[in-house]
Structures are given as C-alpha cells and as structure tokens.
GROMACS .gro file of C-alpha atoms in nm:
model
  391
    1MET     CA    1  -9.919 -12.598 -21.056
    2GLU     CA    2  -9.857 -12.888 -20.822
    3ILE     CA    3  -9.889 -13.237 -20.973
    4ALA     CA    4 -10.038 -13.505 -20.748
    5ARG     CA    5  -9.856 -13.836 -20.709
    6ARG     CA    6  -9.996 -14.146 -20.869
    7GLY     CA    7 -10.272 -14.296 -20.659
    8GLU     CA    8 -10.313 -13.980 -20.454
    9GLY     CA    9 -10.559 -13.698 -20.478
   10PRO     CA   10 -10.454 -13.336 -20.497
   11ARG     CA   11 -10.242 -13.229 -20.202
   12ARG     CA   12 -10.437 -13.012 -19.961
   13GLU     CA   13 -10.306 -12.769 -19.709
   14PRO     CA   14 -10.396 -12.857 -19.348
   15PRO     CA   15 -10.677 -12.637 -19.218
   16ARG     CA   16 -10.549 -12.337 -19.032
   17ALA     CA   17 -10.676 -12.260 -18.688
   18SER     CA   18 -10.907 -11.964 -18.683
   19GLY     CA   19 -10.823 -11.660 -18.476
   20ARG     CA   20 -11.101 -11.747 -18.233
   21ALA     CA   21 -10.964 -12.100 -18.184
   22LYS     CA   22 -10.616 -11.962 -18.116
   23LEU     CA   23 -10.754 -11.726 -17.853
   24ALA     CA   24 -10.964 -11.991 -17.679
   25PRO     CA   25 -10.683 -12.129 -17.453
   26VAL     CA   26 -10.583 -11.774 -17.360
   27THR     CA   27 -10.944 -11.691 -17.276
   28TRP     CA   28 -10.981 -12.002 -17.062
   29ALA     CA   29 -10.658 -11.928 -16.879
   30ALA     CA   30 -10.770 -11.569 -16.818
   31ARG     CA   31 -11.104 -11.691 -16.685
   32ASP     CA   32 -10.936 -11.941 -16.454
   33ARG     CA   33 -10.704 -11.674 -16.319
   34ALA     CA   34 -10.994 -11.432 -16.270
   35ARG     CA   35 -11.198 -11.701 -16.094
   36ALA     CA   36 -10.908 -11.790 -15.864
   37GLY     CA   37 -10.845 -11.420 -15.799
   38TRP     CA   38 -11.205 -11.357 -15.698
   39ALA     CA   39 -11.197 -11.664 -15.470
   40ARG     CA   40 -10.883 -11.533 -15.296
   41THR     CA   41 -11.041 -11.189 -15.266
   42ARG     CA   42 -11.358 -11.322 -15.104
   43ALA     CA   43 -11.157 -11.534 -14.862
   44SER     CA   44 -10.937 -11.236 -14.771
   45ILE     CA   45 -11.208 -10.984 -14.683
   46MET     CA   46 -11.207 -11.052 -14.309
   47PRO     CA   47 -10.825 -11.078 -14.276
   48VAL     CA   48 -10.791 -10.750 -14.469
   49LEU     CA   49 -11.038 -10.577 -14.236
   50LEU     CA   50 -10.855 -10.709 -13.929
   51MET     CA   51 -10.516 -10.606 -14.064
   52THR     CA   52 -10.644 -10.259 -14.149
   53PHE     CA   53 -10.809 -10.219 -13.810
   54GLY     CA   54 -10.495 -10.336 -13.630
   55ALA     CA   55 -10.255 -10.111 -13.822
   56VAL     CA   56 -10.474  -9.801 -13.788
   57SER     CA   57 -10.545  -9.868 -13.419
   58ALA     CA   58 -10.176  -9.913 -13.337
   59TYR     CA   59 -10.091  -9.592 -13.524
   60LEU     CA   60 -10.359  -9.390 -13.344
   61ILE     CA   61 -10.264  -9.527 -13.001
   62ALA     CA   62  -9.898  -9.441 -13.050
   63GLN     CA   63  -9.981  -9.098 -13.194
   64HIS     CA   64 -10.255  -8.976 -12.960
   65LEU     CA   65 -10.196  -9.166 -12.635
   66LEU     CA   66  -9.816  -9.166 -12.642
   67GLY     CA   67  -9.769  -8.845 -12.837
   68HIS     CA   68  -9.534  -8.992 -13.100
   69VAL     CA   69  -9.498  -8.816 -13.432
   70GLY     CA   70  -9.564  -9.035 -13.736
   71PRO     CA   71  -9.544  -9.375 -13.554
   72ILE     CA   72  -9.512  -9.576 -13.873
   73PHE     CA   73  -9.344  -9.868 -13.694
   74ALA     CA   74  -9.653  -9.921 -13.477
   75ALA     CA   75  -9.869  -9.970 -13.785
   76THR     CA   76  -9.600 -10.177 -13.958
   77SER     CA   77  -9.557 -10.410 -13.663
   78ALA     CA   78  -9.932 -10.471 -13.632
   79LEU     CA   79  -9.978 -10.521 -14.007
   80ILE     CA   80  -9.691 -10.770 -14.039
   81SER     CA   81  -9.795 -10.960 -13.725
   82LEU     CA   82 -10.153 -11.014 -13.841
   83GLY     CA   83 -10.062 -11.094 -14.204
   84PHE     CA   84 -10.233 -11.339 -14.441
   85GLY     CA   85 -10.088 -11.656 -14.291
   86ARG     CA   86 -10.314 -11.961 -14.282
   87ASP     CA   87 -10.185 -12.060 -13.937
   88LEU     CA   88 -10.240 -11.731 -13.753
   89THR     CA   89 -10.207 -11.815 -13.383
   90LEU     CA   90 -10.103 -11.631 -13.071
   91ARG     CA   91  -9.764 -11.801 -13.090
   92LYS     CA   92  -9.717 -11.700 -13.453
   93VAL     CA   93  -9.825 -11.340 -13.385
   94LEU     CA   94  -9.599 -11.327 -13.080
   95GLU     CA   95  -9.313 -11.463 -13.290
   96VAL     CA   96  -9.357 -11.206 -13.568
   97SER     CA   97  -9.423 -10.910 -13.341
   98GLY     CA   98  -9.133 -11.012 -13.117
   99GLY     CA   99  -8.904 -11.027 -13.419
  100CYS     CA  100  -9.018 -10.680 -13.531
  101THR     CA  101  -8.971 -10.530 -13.185
  102LEU     CA  102  -8.635 -10.689 -13.117
  103GLY     CA  103  -8.504 -10.582 -13.457
  104ILE     CA  104  -8.608 -10.223 -13.392
  105VAL     CA  105  -8.449 -10.228 -13.046
  106LEU     CA  106  -8.121 -10.356 -13.190
  107GLY     CA  107  -8.129 -10.090 -13.458
  108ASP     CA  108  -8.196  -9.819 -13.200
  109LEU     CA  109  -7.908  -9.942 -12.986
  110MET     CA  110  -7.671  -9.942 -13.282
  111VAL     CA  111  -7.772  -9.590 -13.388
  112THR     CA  112  -7.751  -9.458 -13.030
  113PHE     CA  113  -7.402  -9.587 -12.957
  114PHE     CA  114  -7.233  -9.609 -13.299
  115GLY     CA  115  -7.431  -9.383 -13.531
  116SER     CA  116  -7.563  -9.473 -13.875
  117GLY     CA  117  -7.388  -9.573 -14.195
  118ILE     CA  118  -7.314  -9.864 -14.426
  119ALA     CA  119  -7.069 -10.026 -14.183
  120GLN     CA  120  -7.318  -9.999 -13.895
  121THR     CA  121  -7.589 -10.140 -14.119
  122ALA     CA  122  -7.379 -10.446 -14.205
  123VAL     CA  123  -7.292 -10.505 -13.839
  124VAL     CA  124  -7.650 -10.475 -13.717
  125LEU     CA  125  -7.774 -10.712 -13.989
  126VAL     CA  126  -7.517 -10.979 -13.900
  127VAL     CA  127  -7.589 -10.946 -13.528
  128SER     CA  128  -7.967 -10.942 -13.577
  129LEU     CA  129  -7.981 -11.249 -13.799
  130LEU     CA  130  -7.742 -11.452 -13.583
  131LEU     CA  131  -7.932 -11.355 -13.268
  132ALA     CA  132  -8.259 -11.453 -13.433
  133ARG     CA  133  -8.125 -11.797 -13.522
  134PHE     CA  134  -8.005 -11.838 -13.165
  135LEU     CA  135  -8.339 -11.740 -13.010
  136ASP     CA  136  -8.582 -11.917 -13.242
  137ARG     CA  137  -8.578 -12.158 -13.537
  138GLY     CA  138  -8.861 -11.974 -13.714
  139VAL     CA  139  -8.768 -11.824 -14.050
  140ILE     CA  140  -9.027 -11.547 -14.016
  141PHE     CA  141  -8.883 -11.441 -13.682
  142ALA     CA  142  -8.532 -11.403 -13.827
  143THR     CA  143  -8.655 -11.223 -14.138
  144GLN     CA  144  -8.860 -10.969 -13.948
  145LEU     CA  145  -8.584 -10.904 -13.697
  146GLY     CA  146  -8.334 -10.835 -13.975
  147ILE     CA  147  -8.568 -10.615 -14.183
  148GLN     CA  148  -8.675 -10.396 -13.894
  149SER     CA  149  -8.322 -10.342 -13.766
  150LEU     CA  150  -8.217 -10.249 -14.121
  151PHE     CA  151  -8.492  -9.989 -14.150
  152VAL     CA  152  -8.406  -9.834 -13.815
  153VAL     CA  153  -8.039  -9.789 -13.903
  154LEU     CA  154  -8.106  -9.647 -14.252
  155LEU     CA  155  -8.400  -9.416 -14.172
  156PRO     CA  156  -8.356  -9.077 -14.001
  157ALA     CA  157  -8.394  -9.065 -13.620
  158PRO     CA  158  -8.749  -8.983 -13.498
  159VAL     CA  159  -8.848  -8.664 -13.322
  160GLY     CA  160  -8.917  -8.822 -12.984
  161GLY     CA  161  -8.580  -8.986 -12.929
  162PRO     CA  162  -8.391  -9.299 -13.035
  163PHE     CA  163  -8.615  -9.555 -12.865
  164THR     CA  164  -8.947  -9.408 -12.980
  165ARG     CA  165  -8.961  -9.659 -13.263
  166SER     CA  166  -8.907  -9.948 -13.021
  167ILE     CA  167  -9.208  -9.836 -12.816
  168ASP     CA  168  -9.413  -9.805 -13.137
  169ALA     CA  169  -9.323 -10.163 -13.229
  170VAL     CA  170  -9.433 -10.283 -12.884
  171VAL     CA  171  -9.766 -10.103 -12.931
  172GLY     CA  172  -9.819 -10.266 -13.271
  173GLY     CA  173  -9.735 -10.609 -13.133
  174LEU     CA  174  -9.971 -10.572 -12.837
  175VAL     CA  175 -10.254 -10.456 -13.061
  176SER     CA  176 -10.206 -10.756 -13.294
  177LEU     CA  177 -10.197 -10.996 -12.999
  178LEU     CA  178 -10.516 -10.848 -12.858
  179ILE     CA  179 -10.694 -10.875 -13.194
  180THR     CA  180 -10.580 -11.235 -13.238
  181ALA     CA  181 -10.704 -11.331 -12.890
  182LEU     CA  182 -11.040 -11.151 -12.909
  183LEU     CA  183 -11.121 -11.166 -13.282
  184PRO     CA  184 -10.951 -11.476 -13.423
  185ARG     CA  185 -11.032 -11.613 -13.765
  186ASP     CA  186 -11.297 -11.882 -13.768
  187PRO     CA  187 -11.099 -12.201 -13.692
  188ARG     CA  188 -11.333 -12.418 -13.902
  189VAL     CA  189 -11.304 -12.246 -14.240
  190GLN     CA  190 -10.956 -12.358 -14.346
  191PRO     CA  191 -10.989 -12.721 -14.221
  192ARG     CA  192 -11.317 -12.758 -14.409
  193HIS     CA  193 -11.164 -12.630 -14.729
  194ASP     CA  194 -10.855 -12.849 -14.694
  195LEU     CA  195 -11.057 -13.160 -14.609
  196GLN     CA  196 -11.276 -13.107 -14.912
  197GLN     CA  197 -10.966 -13.084 -15.131
  198LEU     CA  198 -10.813 -13.396 -14.974
  199VAL     CA  199 -11.124 -13.612 -15.004
  200GLY     CA  200 -11.181 -13.481 -15.356
  201ALA     CA  201 -10.828 -13.584 -15.458
  202PHE     CA  202 -10.879 -13.926 -15.298
  203SER     CA  203 -11.210 -13.969 -15.480
  204GLU     CA  204 -11.048 -13.877 -15.814
  205MET     CA  205 -10.771 -14.128 -15.751
  206LEU     CA  206 -11.023 -14.409 -15.698
  207ARG     CA  207 -11.220 -14.309 -16.008
  208GLU     CA  208 -10.901 -14.315 -16.212
  209CYS     CA  209 -10.825 -14.663 -16.077
  210SER     CA  210 -11.177 -14.771 -16.176
  211GLU     CA  211 -11.128 -14.638 -16.531
  212ALA     CA  212 -10.790 -14.810 -16.550
  213LEU     CA  213 -10.957 -15.145 -16.477
  214THR     CA  214 -11.243 -15.080 -16.718
  215GLU     CA  215 -11.006 -14.988 -17.003
  216ALA     CA  216 -10.726 -15.231 -16.900
  217ASP     CA  217 -10.489 -14.933 -16.896
  218SER     CA  218 -10.206 -14.975 -16.647
  219THR     CA  219 -10.069 -14.628 -16.730
  220ARG     CA  220 -10.384 -14.472 -16.592
  221ALA     CA  221 -10.342 -14.673 -16.273
  222TRP     CA  222  -9.990 -14.530 -16.238
  223HIS     CA  223 -10.133 -14.182 -16.291
  224ALA     CA  224 -10.375 -14.251 -16.006
  225LEU     CA  225 -10.082 -14.358 -15.789
  226VAL     CA  226  -9.899 -14.034 -15.866
  227ARG     CA  227 -10.214 -13.837 -15.779
  228GLY     CA  228 -10.237 -14.021 -15.447
  229ARG     CA  229  -9.875 -13.953 -15.363
  230GLY     CA  230  -9.923 -13.584 -15.439
  231SER     CA  231 -10.209 -13.570 -15.188
  232GLN     CA  232  -9.976 -13.639 -14.896
  233ALA     CA  233  -9.878 -13.271 -14.887
  234LEU     CA  234 -10.245 -13.189 -14.828
  235VAL     CA  235 -10.253 -13.424 -14.529
  236ASP     CA  236  -9.951 -13.253 -14.376
  237ALA     CA  237 -10.104 -12.909 -14.438
  238ILE     CA  238 -10.433 -13.012 -14.276
  239ARG     CA  239 -10.254 -13.137 -13.967
  240THR     CA  240 -10.081 -12.800 -13.931
  241THR     CA  241 -10.409 -12.616 -13.982
  242LEU     CA  242 -10.593 -12.831 -13.729
  243LYS     CA  243 -10.321 -12.770 -13.472
  244THR     CA  244 -10.376 -12.398 -13.520
  245SER     CA  245 -10.755 -12.434 -13.508
  246SER     CA  246 -10.735 -12.639 -13.190
  247GLU     CA  247 -10.531 -12.364 -13.026
  248VAL     CA  248 -10.789 -12.104 -13.130
  249THR     CA  249 -11.076 -12.306 -12.979
  250ARG     CA  250 -10.886 -12.332 -12.651
  251LEU     CA  251 -10.790 -11.964 -12.623
  252ALA     CA  252 -11.070 -11.771 -12.793
  253PRO     CA  253 -11.395 -11.762 -12.591
  254ALA     CA  254 -11.603 -11.701 -12.905
  255TYR     CA  255 -11.491 -12.031 -13.064
  256ARG     CA  256 -11.472 -12.271 -12.770
  257ARG     CA  257 -11.804 -12.425 -12.869
  258TYR     CA  258 -11.638 -12.555 -13.188
  259ARG     CA  259 -11.379 -12.764 -13.006
  260GLU     CA  260 -11.572 -13.089 -13.061
  261GLU     CA  261 -11.605 -13.016 -13.433
  262ILE     CA  262 -11.230 -12.959 -13.466
  263GLU     CA  263 -11.166 -13.285 -13.277
  264ASN     CA  264 -11.393 -13.465 -13.525
  265TYR     CA  265 -11.186 -13.324 -13.809
  266GLU     CA  266 -10.865 -13.444 -13.641
  267HIS     CA  267 -11.014 -13.792 -13.600
  268ALA     CA  268 -11.126 -13.803 -13.963
  269VAL     CA  269 -10.788 -13.686 -14.097
  270GLU     CA  270 -10.599 -13.964 -13.920
  271TYR     CA  271 -10.811 -14.235 -14.082
  272LEU     CA  272 -10.828 -14.061 -14.419
  273ASP     CA  273 -10.450 -14.055 -14.416
  274LEU     CA  274 -10.439 -14.430 -14.349
  275ALA     CA  275 -10.702 -14.494 -14.617
  276LEU     CA  276 -10.510 -14.284 -14.868
  277ARG     CA  277 -10.190 -14.476 -14.797
  278ASN     CA  278 -10.375 -14.804 -14.851
  279GLY     CA  279 -10.532 -14.655 -15.165
  280ARG     CA  280 -10.187 -14.591 -15.309
  281VAL     CA  281 -10.097 -14.956 -15.249
  282VAL     CA  282 -10.420 -15.058 -15.424
  283ALA     CA  283 -10.338 -14.838 -15.724
  284ARG     CA  284  -9.994 -14.995 -15.756
  285ARG     CA  285 -10.145 -15.345 -15.733
  286ILE     CA  286 -10.405 -15.260 -15.998
  287ALA     CA  287 -10.129 -15.158 -16.239
  288SER     CA  288  -9.954 -15.489 -16.176
  289ALA     CA  289 -10.277 -15.689 -16.215
  290ILE     CA  290 -10.351 -15.521 -16.549
  291ASN     CA  291  -9.999 -15.579 -16.681
  292ASN     CA  292 -10.012 -15.947 -16.582
  293ALA     CA  293 -10.372 -16.001 -16.701
  294ALA     CA  294 -10.455 -16.132 -16.355
  295LEU     CA  295 -10.824 -16.037 -16.369
  296SER     CA  296 -11.100 -16.169 -16.589
  297GLU     CA  297 -11.318 -15.913 -16.763
  298LEU     CA  298 -11.602 -15.979 -16.516
  299ALA     CA  299 -11.370 -15.944 -16.215
  300ALA     CA  300 -11.220 -15.620 -16.348
  301GLU     CA  301 -11.570 -15.477 -16.402
  302SER     CA  302 -11.678 -15.579 -16.050
  303ILE     CA  303 -11.376 -15.423 -15.881
  304ALA     CA  304 -11.407 -15.112 -16.099
  305GLU     CA  305 -11.770 -15.076 -15.989
  306LEU     CA  306 -11.669 -15.117 -15.624
  307LEU     CA  307 -11.405 -14.844 -15.660
  308GLU     CA  308 -11.652 -14.611 -15.833
  309ASP     CA  309 -11.904 -14.664 -15.553
  310THR     CA  310 -11.632 -14.597 -15.296
  311ALA     CA  311 -11.552 -14.269 -15.472
  312GLU     CA  312 -11.921 -14.171 -15.449
  313ALA     CA  313 -11.919 -14.256 -15.079
  314LEU     CA  314 -11.612 -14.036 -15.041
  315ASP     CA  315 -11.806 -13.747 -15.194
  316LEU     CA  316 -12.059 -13.792 -14.914
  317VAL     CA  317 -11.775 -13.807 -14.660
  318ALA     CA  318 -11.650 -13.473 -14.794
  319ALA     CA  319 -11.996 -13.323 -14.757
  320GLY     CA  320 -12.018 -13.466 -14.407
  321LEU     CA  321 -11.697 -13.289 -14.311
  322SER     CA  322 -11.715 -12.959 -14.500
  323THR     CA  323 -12.083 -12.859 -14.498
  324THR     CA  324 -12.155 -12.568 -14.265
  325ASP     CA  325 -12.493 -12.692 -14.138
  326ARG     CA  326 -12.453 -12.935 -13.848
  327GLU     CA  327 -12.760 -13.146 -13.925
  328GLU     CA  328 -12.663 -13.171 -14.291
  329ARG     CA  329 -12.316 -13.288 -14.191
  330ARG     CA  330 -12.468 -13.558 -13.972
  331VAL     CA  331 -12.700 -13.678 -14.249
  332ASN     CA  332 -12.420 -13.690 -14.506
  333ARG     CA  333 -12.187 -13.879 -14.275
  334ARG     CA  334 -12.462 -14.128 -14.198
  335SER     CA  335 -12.536 -14.173 -14.570
  336ALA     CA  336 -12.166 -14.222 -14.639
  337GLY     CA  337 -12.146 -14.481 -14.362
  338LEU     CA  338 -12.442 -14.679 -14.494
  339MET     CA  339 -12.298 -14.673 -14.846
  340LEU     CA  340 -11.959 -14.789 -14.717
  341GLU     CA  341 -12.131 -15.070 -14.525
  342GLU     CA  342 -12.281 -15.199 -14.850
  343ILE     CA  343 -11.945 -15.168 -15.028
  344ALA     CA  344 -11.760 -15.346 -14.748
  345ALA     CA  345 -12.007 -15.638 -14.769
  346ARG     CA  346 -11.895 -15.694 -15.131
  347ALA     CA  347 -11.522 -15.696 -15.051
  348HIS     CA  348 -11.466 -16.070 -15.099
  349PRO     CA  349 -11.287 -16.240 -15.392
  350ARG     CA  350 -11.580 -16.469 -15.472
  351LYS     CA  351 -11.834 -16.186 -15.468
  352LEU     CA  352 -11.612 -15.990 -15.705
  353HIS     CA  353 -11.563 -16.295 -15.935
  354VAL     CA  354 -11.189 -16.307 -15.870
  355GLU     CA  355 -11.023 -16.641 -15.943
  356ARG     CA  356 -10.647 -16.593 -15.961
  357LEU     CA  357 -10.415 -16.537 -15.664
  358GLU     CA  358 -10.297 -16.193 -15.773
  359GLY     CA  359 -10.656 -16.076 -15.804
  360GLU     CA  360 -10.730 -16.208 -15.456
  361ALA     CA  361 -10.435 -16.009 -15.322
  362LEU     CA  362 -10.587 -15.695 -15.474
  363VAL     CA  363 -10.919 -15.754 -15.297
  364ILE     CA  364 -10.742 -15.821 -14.968
  365LEU     CA  365 -10.564 -15.486 -15.004
  366LEU     CA  366 -10.896 -15.312 -15.061
  367ARG     CA  367 -11.036 -15.429 -14.728
  368PRO     CA  368 -10.811 -15.223 -14.492
  369MET     CA  369 -10.884 -14.912 -14.699
  370LEU     CA  370 -11.258 -14.966 -14.652
  371VAL     CA  371 -11.209 -15.015 -14.278
  372ASP     CA  372 -11.019 -14.687 -14.256
  373LEU     CA  373 -11.294 -14.506 -14.447
  374LEU     CA  374 -11.560 -14.650 -14.218
  375GLU     CA  375 -11.361 -14.528 -13.917
  376ALA     CA  376 -11.327 -14.185 -14.077
  377SER     CA  377 -11.709 -14.186 -14.099
  378GLY     CA  378 -11.743 -14.249 -13.727
  379TYR     CA  379 -11.739 -14.629 -13.689
  380ASP     CA  380 -11.533 -14.808 -13.426
  381HIS     CA  381 -11.254 -15.031 -13.554
  382ASP     CA  382 -11.412 -15.358 -13.439
  383GLU     CA  383 -11.748 -15.254 -13.580
  384ALA     CA  384 -11.590 -15.167 -13.915
  385VAL     CA  385 -11.402 -15.497 -13.935
  386GLU     CA  386 -11.719 -15.697 -13.864
  387LEU     CA  387 -11.883 -15.542 -14.168
  388LEU     CA  388 -11.633 -15.721 -14.397
  389PRO     CA  389 -11.728 -16.072 -14.513
  390ALA     CA  390 -11.515 -16.346 -14.362
  391LEU     CA  391 -11.242 -16.478 -14.590
   0.00000   0.00000   0.00000
C-alpha cells in the first residue's frame, strides 16, 4: 500500500487515454487523405479521359491504318505526352513527344547497326542523355529520350521491321498534339484554384498579424511572416500557370473568348505579389513594435481591426477572381473595392490613435499594401493613392 507524503493527498495515476481517443488522430488523418484523394480524382476526370482517348486512338491508327502489329509505342507516346502536368501546352507536348520519338529512333539505329545487349544498352543511354542535354534544357525531354531508347534496345524487334516503333512514336506524338490543340484543358481552372489559395494564405497572414497585436504576441507575428514567405512559391506557380493558360487562349479556338479573363488574372497577380511583399514587411514591423511596446492598447486594437477588415476584403477579392459566374465576380470585386476604400481612408496614424514614431512607421508601411490591393481590385494607381488620407 502506497503511503501519501505529508500535506499531499493519495497519489493518483494519470487518466489513460481511451481507445477511441487514441484512434481519433488516425481517423482524422484518414479522412483528410480520403478527402484529398477524392478532390484529386474529381479534378483528374477530364485529363484521364483525354489520356485514354489519345492512347487508344494512337494504337488503333498505327494498327489499322499502318498495319503495325501491337503498336505499344504509339499508345505509350500519346499517354506520356498528354500526362497529368499542370502546364500542358503545345510546347510541352511537343517536347515530351519529341523526346519519346527521338529516343526510339536512336534505339532503333543502335539495334539495326550494332545489335542488342548490355554494352549496346549502356552506349545508347549515354548517347541519348547527352544528346538530350545538348538539344534542350528540359528534364522531361531528357528523361523520356533515355527511357524510350532503353526500351527499344532491350525489347525484342517488332514484326514490321526495325523502324516500326519509331513510326508508332510519331503517330502517338501527332495524336497528342492534335488533342492538345483541339481539346485543351480549360485554361481558367488552375489559375482560379491557385489564386484562391494565394489570397487565402495572404488573408490568413493578416489575421494572424491582427491576433498578434490583440494578444501582444510577437511570436505570432513572426509566424505570420513565415506564412507570408511560404506563399511566394504560390506566386511563382501561378505565373507559370498563367503563361500556359495565355498560350491556350491564343492557340485554341474554343478558349479564345477567355483571353481577357486570363489577362485580368495576370494583372491581379502582379499587384497581389507586391501587396504580399509589403505584407511581409508589415508583419516584421508588427513583431518589432510588440517587442518594443511601441503601441498603446488603443492603437494596437485599431490596427488589429484594420488588418482584420483587410483580410475580409481579401476574401471578397478571392471570390472576385475565382468564382465561375462572371456577374458574381464583378459584384465581389466591386464589394472588395468599396471595402478597401473604407479601409484606406483609415490608414493615418492619428485615425489609428498612434502616437510614437515606431507606430507611425508601421502605419506608413500599411499604406503601400492597401494601394496594391486596390490596384489588384481594378483601381488605377493614382486613383488608389488618392483614397489614402494625406499625411
């Protein structure tokens, strides 16, 4: 029997977690993975159908029109060229299909003149990869060229002759190019998704800055800064996606009417990038102001409220960029603009009850960010600047 120490009650064992509590994190993780999996599946339905159609079409063309027996390289070339890439363009398809075809041609040449074997395989791989690096800087191009040449050397020769596989690869590449030109993926889907993610991350950063001021927690402000820095990769990804989407609207007749919408996205991204950069500076200054007690309680609450309102305006900006309905996008952008106008009118040290110099510097840093957000909502630069109160 255990004897309790003087002044203490009987020692009690800490409560043990029930089996259900132990399984809860596993269940949540499984649900998150299932939810993400279903989202990827829904987003991949159209690419899967196009890839299947391209591979089967290339196979049937090579088999029935050209009379090739088992033209697996036609289907392979089309399937690899179409792929799941987010930046599927004519150039990318041409790059991948060209790499497949050239690799098969090199393999056929090696087998025709030198036969097959381990030594021939090593030689053709070295030559293929070095030639790929000479012709193009793309990693995909080099990889596909090497893989296809490797398969050709190692697999048995086809029935129709040594260069039958090269012709099959050309067929697969042409089919994939035709599908990409005539049935491209909707150029608006990926930019909308990426913009929503970017603006959402920006909004969360501002809310975290607001909470940091409310709770006088400089660590939270640093967390917001880290979040903002991590969002830069999203900006770079969106620029790449928009470049692809712009190419699609120029080349695909079905999507030329969306060129103006893609241009609006490009305009918004440039100013959101500038606003995000200024937002990171603001987050760093907030951490410094909290550490140095540069803001009174009233000033901290006023600036925190301004940042919270800006985050709400950003939610409207996201809806104005990512909503599918054109009229709804216009209404949301207009609402975001009006809300940002009201926020910009408060961006003055006296209106925010700021008294010390370091607090004034923080407000001055907020002003360019608000101008950038107004421009992202469709305002001209001079018009956005005039909405700020004179210092």
